[in-house]
Short mmCIF file of C-alpha atoms in Angstrom, two decimals:
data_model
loop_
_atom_site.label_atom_id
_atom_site.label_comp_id
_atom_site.label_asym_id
_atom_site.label_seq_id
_atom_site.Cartn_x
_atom_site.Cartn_y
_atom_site.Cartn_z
CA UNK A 1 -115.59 136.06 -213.33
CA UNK A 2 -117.80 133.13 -214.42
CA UNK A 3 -115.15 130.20 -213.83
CA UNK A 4 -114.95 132.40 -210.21
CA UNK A 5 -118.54 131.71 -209.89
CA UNK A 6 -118.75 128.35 -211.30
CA UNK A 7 -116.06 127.24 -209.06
CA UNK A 8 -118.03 129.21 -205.74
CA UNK A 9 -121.40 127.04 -206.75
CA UNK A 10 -119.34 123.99 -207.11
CA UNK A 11 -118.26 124.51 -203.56
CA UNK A 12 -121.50 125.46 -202.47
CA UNK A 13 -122.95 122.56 -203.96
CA UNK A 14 -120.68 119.97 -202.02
CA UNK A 15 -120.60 121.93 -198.97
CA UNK A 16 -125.18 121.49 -199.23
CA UNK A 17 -124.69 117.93 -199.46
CA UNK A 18 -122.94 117.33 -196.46
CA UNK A 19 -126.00 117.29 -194.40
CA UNK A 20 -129.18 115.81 -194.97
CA UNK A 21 -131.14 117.74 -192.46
CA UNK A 22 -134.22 118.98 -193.22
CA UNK A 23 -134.60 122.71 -192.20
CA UNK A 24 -137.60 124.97 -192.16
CA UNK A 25 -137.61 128.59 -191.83
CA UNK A 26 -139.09 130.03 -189.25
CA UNK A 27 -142.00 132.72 -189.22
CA UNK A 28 -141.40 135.58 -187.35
CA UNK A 29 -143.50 139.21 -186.74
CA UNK A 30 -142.28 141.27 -188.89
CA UNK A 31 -141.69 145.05 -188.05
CA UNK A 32 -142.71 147.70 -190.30
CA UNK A 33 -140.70 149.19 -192.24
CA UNK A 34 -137.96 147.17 -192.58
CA UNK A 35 -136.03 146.40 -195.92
CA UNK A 36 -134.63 143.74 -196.89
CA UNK A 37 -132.89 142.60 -200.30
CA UNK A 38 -133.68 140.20 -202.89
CA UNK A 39 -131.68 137.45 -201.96
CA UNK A 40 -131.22 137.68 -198.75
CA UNK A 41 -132.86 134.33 -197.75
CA UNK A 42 -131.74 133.87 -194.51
CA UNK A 43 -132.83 137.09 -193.94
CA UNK A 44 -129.42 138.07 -192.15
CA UNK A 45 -129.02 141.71 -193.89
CA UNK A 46 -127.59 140.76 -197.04
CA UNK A 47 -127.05 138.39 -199.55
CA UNK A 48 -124.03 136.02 -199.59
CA UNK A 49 -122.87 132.99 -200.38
CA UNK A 50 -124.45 131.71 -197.04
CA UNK A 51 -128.06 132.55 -199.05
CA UNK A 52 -126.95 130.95 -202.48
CA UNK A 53 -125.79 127.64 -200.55
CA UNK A 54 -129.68 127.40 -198.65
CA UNK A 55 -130.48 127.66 -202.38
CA UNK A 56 -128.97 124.57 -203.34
CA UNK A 57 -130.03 122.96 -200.70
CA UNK A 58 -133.59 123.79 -201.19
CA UNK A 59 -133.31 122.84 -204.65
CA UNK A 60 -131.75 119.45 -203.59
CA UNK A 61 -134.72 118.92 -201.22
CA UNK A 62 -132.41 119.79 -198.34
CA UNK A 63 -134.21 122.16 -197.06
CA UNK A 64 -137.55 124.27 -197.20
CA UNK A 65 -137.51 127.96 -198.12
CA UNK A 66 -140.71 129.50 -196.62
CA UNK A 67 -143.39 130.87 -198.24
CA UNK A 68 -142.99 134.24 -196.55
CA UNK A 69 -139.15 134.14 -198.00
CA UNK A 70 -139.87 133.19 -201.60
CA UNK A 71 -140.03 136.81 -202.66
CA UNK A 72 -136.02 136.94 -201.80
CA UNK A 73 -135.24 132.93 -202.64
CA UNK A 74 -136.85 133.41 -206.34
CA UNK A 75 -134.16 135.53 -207.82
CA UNK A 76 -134.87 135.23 -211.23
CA UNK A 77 -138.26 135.29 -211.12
CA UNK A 78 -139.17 132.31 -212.60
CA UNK A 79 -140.94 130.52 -210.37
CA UNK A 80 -138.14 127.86 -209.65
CA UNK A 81 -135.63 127.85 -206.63
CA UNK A 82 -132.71 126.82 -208.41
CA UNK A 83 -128.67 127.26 -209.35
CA UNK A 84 -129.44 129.86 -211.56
CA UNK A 85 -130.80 132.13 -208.12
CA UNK A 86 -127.35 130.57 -206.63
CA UNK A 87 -125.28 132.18 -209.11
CA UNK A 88 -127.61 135.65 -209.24
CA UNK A 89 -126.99 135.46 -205.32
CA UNK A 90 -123.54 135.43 -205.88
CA UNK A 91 -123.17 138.14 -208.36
CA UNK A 92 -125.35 140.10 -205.60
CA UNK A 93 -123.00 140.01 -203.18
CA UNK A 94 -119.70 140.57 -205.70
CA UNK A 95 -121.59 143.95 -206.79
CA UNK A 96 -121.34 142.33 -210.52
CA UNK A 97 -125.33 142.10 -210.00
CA UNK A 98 -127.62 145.41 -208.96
CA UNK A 99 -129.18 144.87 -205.83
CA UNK A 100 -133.06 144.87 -204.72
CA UNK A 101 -134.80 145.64 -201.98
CA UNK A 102 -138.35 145.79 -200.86
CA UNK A 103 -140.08 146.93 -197.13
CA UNK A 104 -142.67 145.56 -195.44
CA UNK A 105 -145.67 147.91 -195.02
CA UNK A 106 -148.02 148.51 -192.77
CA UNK A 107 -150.41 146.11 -195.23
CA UNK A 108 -148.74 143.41 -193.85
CA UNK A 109 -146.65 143.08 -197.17
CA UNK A 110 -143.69 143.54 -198.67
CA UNK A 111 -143.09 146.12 -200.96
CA UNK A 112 -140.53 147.34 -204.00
CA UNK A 113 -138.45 149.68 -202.44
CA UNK A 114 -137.91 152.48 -204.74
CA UNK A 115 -134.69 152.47 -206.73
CA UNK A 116 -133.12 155.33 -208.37
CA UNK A 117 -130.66 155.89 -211.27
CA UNK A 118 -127.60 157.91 -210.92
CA UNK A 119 -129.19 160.65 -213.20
CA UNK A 120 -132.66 160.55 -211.04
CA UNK A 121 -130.89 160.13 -207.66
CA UNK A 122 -128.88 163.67 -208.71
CA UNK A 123 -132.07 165.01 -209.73
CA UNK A 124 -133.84 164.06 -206.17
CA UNK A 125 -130.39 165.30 -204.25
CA UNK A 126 -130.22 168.41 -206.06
CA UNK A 127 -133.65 169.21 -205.75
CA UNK A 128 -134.52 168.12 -202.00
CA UNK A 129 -130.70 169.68 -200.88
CA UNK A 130 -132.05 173.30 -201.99
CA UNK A 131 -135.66 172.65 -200.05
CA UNK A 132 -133.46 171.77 -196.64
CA UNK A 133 -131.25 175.23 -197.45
CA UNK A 134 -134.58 176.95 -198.11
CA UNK A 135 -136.76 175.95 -195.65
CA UNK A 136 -135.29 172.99 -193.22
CA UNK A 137 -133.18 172.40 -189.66
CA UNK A 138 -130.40 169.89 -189.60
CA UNK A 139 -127.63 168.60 -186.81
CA UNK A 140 -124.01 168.58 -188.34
CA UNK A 141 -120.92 167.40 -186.93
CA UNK A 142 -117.92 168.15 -189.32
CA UNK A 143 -114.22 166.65 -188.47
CA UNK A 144 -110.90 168.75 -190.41
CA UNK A 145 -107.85 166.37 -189.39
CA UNK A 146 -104.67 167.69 -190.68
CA UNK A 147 -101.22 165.93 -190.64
CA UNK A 148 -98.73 166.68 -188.40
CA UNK A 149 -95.64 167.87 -189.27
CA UNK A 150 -95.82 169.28 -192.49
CA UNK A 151 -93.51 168.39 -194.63
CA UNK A 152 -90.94 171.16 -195.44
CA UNK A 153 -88.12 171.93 -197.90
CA UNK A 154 -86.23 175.31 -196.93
CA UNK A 155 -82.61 176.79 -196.70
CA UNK A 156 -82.53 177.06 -192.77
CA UNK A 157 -84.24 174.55 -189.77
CA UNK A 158 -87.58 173.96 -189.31
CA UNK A 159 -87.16 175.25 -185.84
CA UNK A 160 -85.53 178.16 -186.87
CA UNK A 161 -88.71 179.08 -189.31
CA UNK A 162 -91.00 178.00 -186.02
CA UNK A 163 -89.25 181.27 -184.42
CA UNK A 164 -89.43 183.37 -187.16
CA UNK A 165 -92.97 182.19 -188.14
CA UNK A 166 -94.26 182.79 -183.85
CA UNK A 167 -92.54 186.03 -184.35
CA UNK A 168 -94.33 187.06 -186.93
CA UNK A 169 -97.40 186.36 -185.39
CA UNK A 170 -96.82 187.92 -181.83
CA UNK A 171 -96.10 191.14 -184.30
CA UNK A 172 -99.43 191.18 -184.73
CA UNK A 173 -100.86 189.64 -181.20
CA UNK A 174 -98.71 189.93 -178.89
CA UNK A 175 -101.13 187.13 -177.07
CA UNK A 176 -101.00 184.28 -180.14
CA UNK A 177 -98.10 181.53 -180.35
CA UNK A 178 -98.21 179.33 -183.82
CA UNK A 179 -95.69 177.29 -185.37
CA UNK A 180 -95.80 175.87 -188.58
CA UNK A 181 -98.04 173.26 -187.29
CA UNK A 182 -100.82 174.91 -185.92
CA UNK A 183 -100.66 178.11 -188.46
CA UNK A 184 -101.24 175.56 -191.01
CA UNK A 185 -104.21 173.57 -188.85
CA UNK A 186 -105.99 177.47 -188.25
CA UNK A 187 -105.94 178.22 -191.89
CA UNK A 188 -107.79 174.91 -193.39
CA UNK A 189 -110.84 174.89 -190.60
CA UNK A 190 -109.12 171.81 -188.09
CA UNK A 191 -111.14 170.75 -185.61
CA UNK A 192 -114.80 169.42 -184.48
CA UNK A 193 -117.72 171.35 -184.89
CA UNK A 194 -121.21 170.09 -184.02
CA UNK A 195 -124.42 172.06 -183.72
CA UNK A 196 -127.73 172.37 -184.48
CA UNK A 197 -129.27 174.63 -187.49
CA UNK A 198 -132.60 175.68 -186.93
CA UNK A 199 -134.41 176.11 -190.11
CA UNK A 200 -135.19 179.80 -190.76
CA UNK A 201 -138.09 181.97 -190.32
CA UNK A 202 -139.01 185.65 -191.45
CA UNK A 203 -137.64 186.93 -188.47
CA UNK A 204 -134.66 185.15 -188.51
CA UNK A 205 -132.88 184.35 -191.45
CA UNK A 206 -129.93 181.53 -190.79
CA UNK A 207 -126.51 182.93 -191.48
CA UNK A 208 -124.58 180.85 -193.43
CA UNK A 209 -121.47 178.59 -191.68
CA UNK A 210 -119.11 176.78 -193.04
CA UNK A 211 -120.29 173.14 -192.50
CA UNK A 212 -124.36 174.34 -193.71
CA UNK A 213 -125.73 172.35 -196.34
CA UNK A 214 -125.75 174.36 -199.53
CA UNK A 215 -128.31 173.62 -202.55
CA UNK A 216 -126.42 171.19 -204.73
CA UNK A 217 -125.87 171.15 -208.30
CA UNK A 218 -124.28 168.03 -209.05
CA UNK A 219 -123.90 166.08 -212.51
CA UNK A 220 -123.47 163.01 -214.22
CA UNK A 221 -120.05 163.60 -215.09
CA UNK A 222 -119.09 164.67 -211.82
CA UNK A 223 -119.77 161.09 -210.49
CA UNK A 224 -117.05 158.00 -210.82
CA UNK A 225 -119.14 155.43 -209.36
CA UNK A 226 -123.00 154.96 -207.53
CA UNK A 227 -124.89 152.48 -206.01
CA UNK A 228 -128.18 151.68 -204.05
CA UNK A 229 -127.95 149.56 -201.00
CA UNK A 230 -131.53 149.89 -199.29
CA UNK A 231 -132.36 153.56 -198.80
CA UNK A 232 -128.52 154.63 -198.86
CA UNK A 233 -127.10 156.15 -201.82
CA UNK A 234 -123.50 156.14 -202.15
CA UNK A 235 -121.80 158.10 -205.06
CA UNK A 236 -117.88 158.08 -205.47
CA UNK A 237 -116.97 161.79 -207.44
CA UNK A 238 -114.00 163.08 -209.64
CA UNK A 239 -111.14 164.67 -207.99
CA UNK A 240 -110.78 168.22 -208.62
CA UNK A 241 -107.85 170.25 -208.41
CA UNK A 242 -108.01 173.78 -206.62
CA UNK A 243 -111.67 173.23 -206.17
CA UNK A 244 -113.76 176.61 -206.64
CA UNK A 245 -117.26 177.11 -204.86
CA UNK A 246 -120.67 178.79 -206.54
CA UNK A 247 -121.01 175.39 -208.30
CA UNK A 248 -117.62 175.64 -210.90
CA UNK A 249 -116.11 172.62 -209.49
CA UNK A 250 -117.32 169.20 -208.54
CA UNK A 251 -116.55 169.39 -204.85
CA UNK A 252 -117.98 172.75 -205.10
CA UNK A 253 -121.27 171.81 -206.34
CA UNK A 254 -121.50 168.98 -203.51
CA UNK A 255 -119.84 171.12 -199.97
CA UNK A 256 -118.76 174.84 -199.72
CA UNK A 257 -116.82 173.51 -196.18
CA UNK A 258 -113.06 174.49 -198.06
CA UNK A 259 -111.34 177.57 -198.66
CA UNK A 260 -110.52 178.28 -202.17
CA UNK A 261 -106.83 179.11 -203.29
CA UNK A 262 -107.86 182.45 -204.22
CA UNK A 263 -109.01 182.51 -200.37
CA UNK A 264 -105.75 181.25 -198.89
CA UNK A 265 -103.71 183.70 -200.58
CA UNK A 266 -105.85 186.60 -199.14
CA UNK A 267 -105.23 184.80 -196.12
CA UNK A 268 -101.51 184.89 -196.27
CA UNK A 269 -101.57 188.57 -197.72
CA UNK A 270 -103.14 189.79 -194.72
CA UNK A 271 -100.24 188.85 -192.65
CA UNK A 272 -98.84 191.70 -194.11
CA UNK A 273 -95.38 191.75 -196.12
CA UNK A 274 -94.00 189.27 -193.62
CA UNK A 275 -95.41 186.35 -195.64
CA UNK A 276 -95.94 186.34 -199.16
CA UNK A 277 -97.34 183.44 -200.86
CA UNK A 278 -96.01 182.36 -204.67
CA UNK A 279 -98.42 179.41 -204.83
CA UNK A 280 -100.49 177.14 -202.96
CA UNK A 281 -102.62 174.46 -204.53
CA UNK A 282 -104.74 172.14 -203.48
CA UNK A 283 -105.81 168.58 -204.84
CA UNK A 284 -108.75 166.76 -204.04
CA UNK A 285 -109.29 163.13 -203.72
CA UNK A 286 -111.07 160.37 -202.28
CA UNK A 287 -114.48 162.72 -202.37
CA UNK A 288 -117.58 160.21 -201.43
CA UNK A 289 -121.50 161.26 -200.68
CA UNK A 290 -123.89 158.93 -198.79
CA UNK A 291 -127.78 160.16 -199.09
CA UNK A 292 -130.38 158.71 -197.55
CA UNK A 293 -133.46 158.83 -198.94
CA UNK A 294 -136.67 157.99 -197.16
CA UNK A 295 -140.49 158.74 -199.09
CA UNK A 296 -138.68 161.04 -201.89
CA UNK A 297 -136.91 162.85 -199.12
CA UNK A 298 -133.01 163.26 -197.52
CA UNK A 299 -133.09 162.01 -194.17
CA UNK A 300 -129.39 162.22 -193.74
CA UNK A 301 -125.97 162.71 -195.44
CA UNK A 302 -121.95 162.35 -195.18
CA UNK A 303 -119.86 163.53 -197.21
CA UNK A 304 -115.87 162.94 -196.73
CA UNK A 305 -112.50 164.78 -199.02
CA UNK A 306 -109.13 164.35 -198.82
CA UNK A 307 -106.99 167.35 -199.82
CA UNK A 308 -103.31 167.52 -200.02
CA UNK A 309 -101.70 170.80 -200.36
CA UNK A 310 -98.73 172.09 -201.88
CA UNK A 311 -97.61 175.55 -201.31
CA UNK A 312 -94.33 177.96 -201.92
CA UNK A 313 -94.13 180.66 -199.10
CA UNK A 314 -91.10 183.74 -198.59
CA UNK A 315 -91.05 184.74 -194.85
CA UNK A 316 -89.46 187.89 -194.43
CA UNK A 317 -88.36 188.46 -190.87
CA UNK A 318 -85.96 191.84 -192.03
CA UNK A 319 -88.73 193.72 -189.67
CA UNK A 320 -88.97 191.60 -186.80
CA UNK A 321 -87.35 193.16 -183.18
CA UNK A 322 -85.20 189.83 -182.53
CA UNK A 323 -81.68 190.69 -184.59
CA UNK A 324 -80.55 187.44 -185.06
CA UNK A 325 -84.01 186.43 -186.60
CA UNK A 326 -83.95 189.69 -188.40
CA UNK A 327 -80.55 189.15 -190.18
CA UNK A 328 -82.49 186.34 -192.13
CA UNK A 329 -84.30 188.73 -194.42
CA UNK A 330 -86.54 186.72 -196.40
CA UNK A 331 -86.56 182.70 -196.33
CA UNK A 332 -88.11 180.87 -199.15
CA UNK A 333 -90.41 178.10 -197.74
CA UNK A 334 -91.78 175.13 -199.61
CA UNK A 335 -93.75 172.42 -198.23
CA UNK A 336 -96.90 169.93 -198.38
CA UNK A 337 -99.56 168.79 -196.34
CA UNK A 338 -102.73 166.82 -196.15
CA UNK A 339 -106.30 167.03 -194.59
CA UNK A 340 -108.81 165.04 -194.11
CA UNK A 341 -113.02 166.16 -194.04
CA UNK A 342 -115.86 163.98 -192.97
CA UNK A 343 -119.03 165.80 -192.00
CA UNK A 344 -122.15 164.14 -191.01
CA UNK A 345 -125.67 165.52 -190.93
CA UNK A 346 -128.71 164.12 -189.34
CA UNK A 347 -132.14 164.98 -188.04
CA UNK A 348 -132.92 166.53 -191.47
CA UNK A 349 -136.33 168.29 -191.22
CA UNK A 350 -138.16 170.36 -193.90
#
């Protein structure tokens, strides 16, 4: 990493000396409220190796870093404009350096934005998560994508088990038509949903749905990676496999929007004796959270899960009217199958 950043300076360094222009910043109105990060000298929304080669230029007498910008050119702190703020620029934008930001207030100033630790950002999510269940209104727009053709292993064709499997079904609604396909998209929540939840009053007390935001109760050790960018916090959690809700699992302690396994296999039960289900599993990965926190308080939130299922079904089509279907009896089924969750809420109020 430091010959990768000696070597980036180096180039920096030759690529400042090819000009000998003479460059100001220029002053600009300001608008309240907005961040910016320490080293971010060309004010463009982030440091990068852009900022550390102004830097070196400044430092060569190639250019002038304005007084308004010194707060973001001065790295280090030390007073000096220099290669050592080159190189801290650098690790800013490689992530090997924590980033800091500041807002300009309605003093006419820029201020230290506040920064959080991982343990005090769960403490602030936790505790402002439970407020907005208690007592706030919220938009939410959740996406369940599910693959297509799930992926099968059984002793006769998959269109075969389609017959048996809308069969089974129309035994029970004459008016419904699944295949394995859309059976499996029903039972894990597919689909858009988007709507409004009002926050509660005395008179009406919000039912619970499956996309609501539910008090959190999540830990250190429930968290692979975290960062600050700004007011956005972004934490990367541990997978979990088979998550459980009521806070036992780390994706249960963030979302309640799944169905536990316990929950599919009531599912399948209450097909009847048609379907009986051996095992079905489920493994999250790829679970991220995004927070926003404005003035100690969530402003907005997404959350995102991949889960890949595995599951070992018997249909049993002995019962159904069609003979040829019937002479089947039972057919073991195995398959997997994946799913994809993003939900986004906004317009947080308390």
């Amino acid at each position: 990493m430091k010959k990768a950043i000696r070597r980036a300076l180096c180039l920096l360094l030759a690529l400042s000396l090819c000009g000998s222009m003479f460059i100001s910043a220029a002053a600009s109105d300001v608008a309240v409220g907005k961040m910016r990060c320490v080293g971010d000298v060309n004010d463009d929304g982030n440091p990068n190796a852009v900022d550390a080669r102004w830097i070196l230029q400044a430092s060569s007498g190639l250019r002038a870093i304005a007084e308004s910008d010194m707060l973001f050119a001065d790295i280090n702190e030390d007073g000096k404009i220099n290669a050592v703020d080159a190189r801290w620029i650098l690790q800013t934008a490689s992530g090997t350096r924590a980033q800091k930001w500041y807002v300009f207030s309605g003093s006419g100033a820029y201020a230290p934005l506040p920064t959080y630790t991982c343990e005090e950002a769960l403490r602030l999510i936790n505790a402002e998560s439970a407020k907005i269940v208690n007592a706030g209104g919220y938009a939410v727009h959740a996406d369940c994508a599910y693959t297509k053709n799930v992926k099968l292993s059984s002793s006769i064709s998959t269109w075969i088990l389609n017959q048996i499997i809308a069969s089974v079904v129309q035994s029970i609604d004459p008016n419904m038509s699944m295949d394995l396909d859309t059976i499996f998209g029903a039972l894990v929540g597919v689909g858009e949903t988007a709507y409004t939840v009002e926050a509660p009053t005395g008179e009406y007390p919000r039912s619970p749905a499956q996309y609501d935001v539910i008090a959190m109760s999540l830990r250190e050790s429930d968290i692979v990676s975290y960062r600050q960018e700004g007011t956005k916090l972004y934490f990367t959690l541990q997978n979990t496999q088979n998550p459980t809700k009521n806070g036992t699992s780390t994706l249960g302690r963030m979302t309640e929007s799944f169905h536990e396994q316990a929950e599919y296999m009531t599912l399948f039960s209450q097909v009847g004796e048609m379907v009986t289900a051996n095992q079905f599993d489920q493994s999250v990965t790829g679970t991220t959270l995004c927070v926003t926190v404005e003035n100690g308080k969530i402003t907005a939130m997404e959350m995102q899960y991949d889960i890949a299922f595995s599951f070992d079904l018997d249909l049993d089509a002995s019962s159904l009217s069609d003979s040829t279907l019937a002479s089947l009896a039972k057919v073991p089924v195995k398959g997997t199958a994946t799913t994809r969750t993003a939900i986004q809420y906004s317009d947080i109020v308390y």
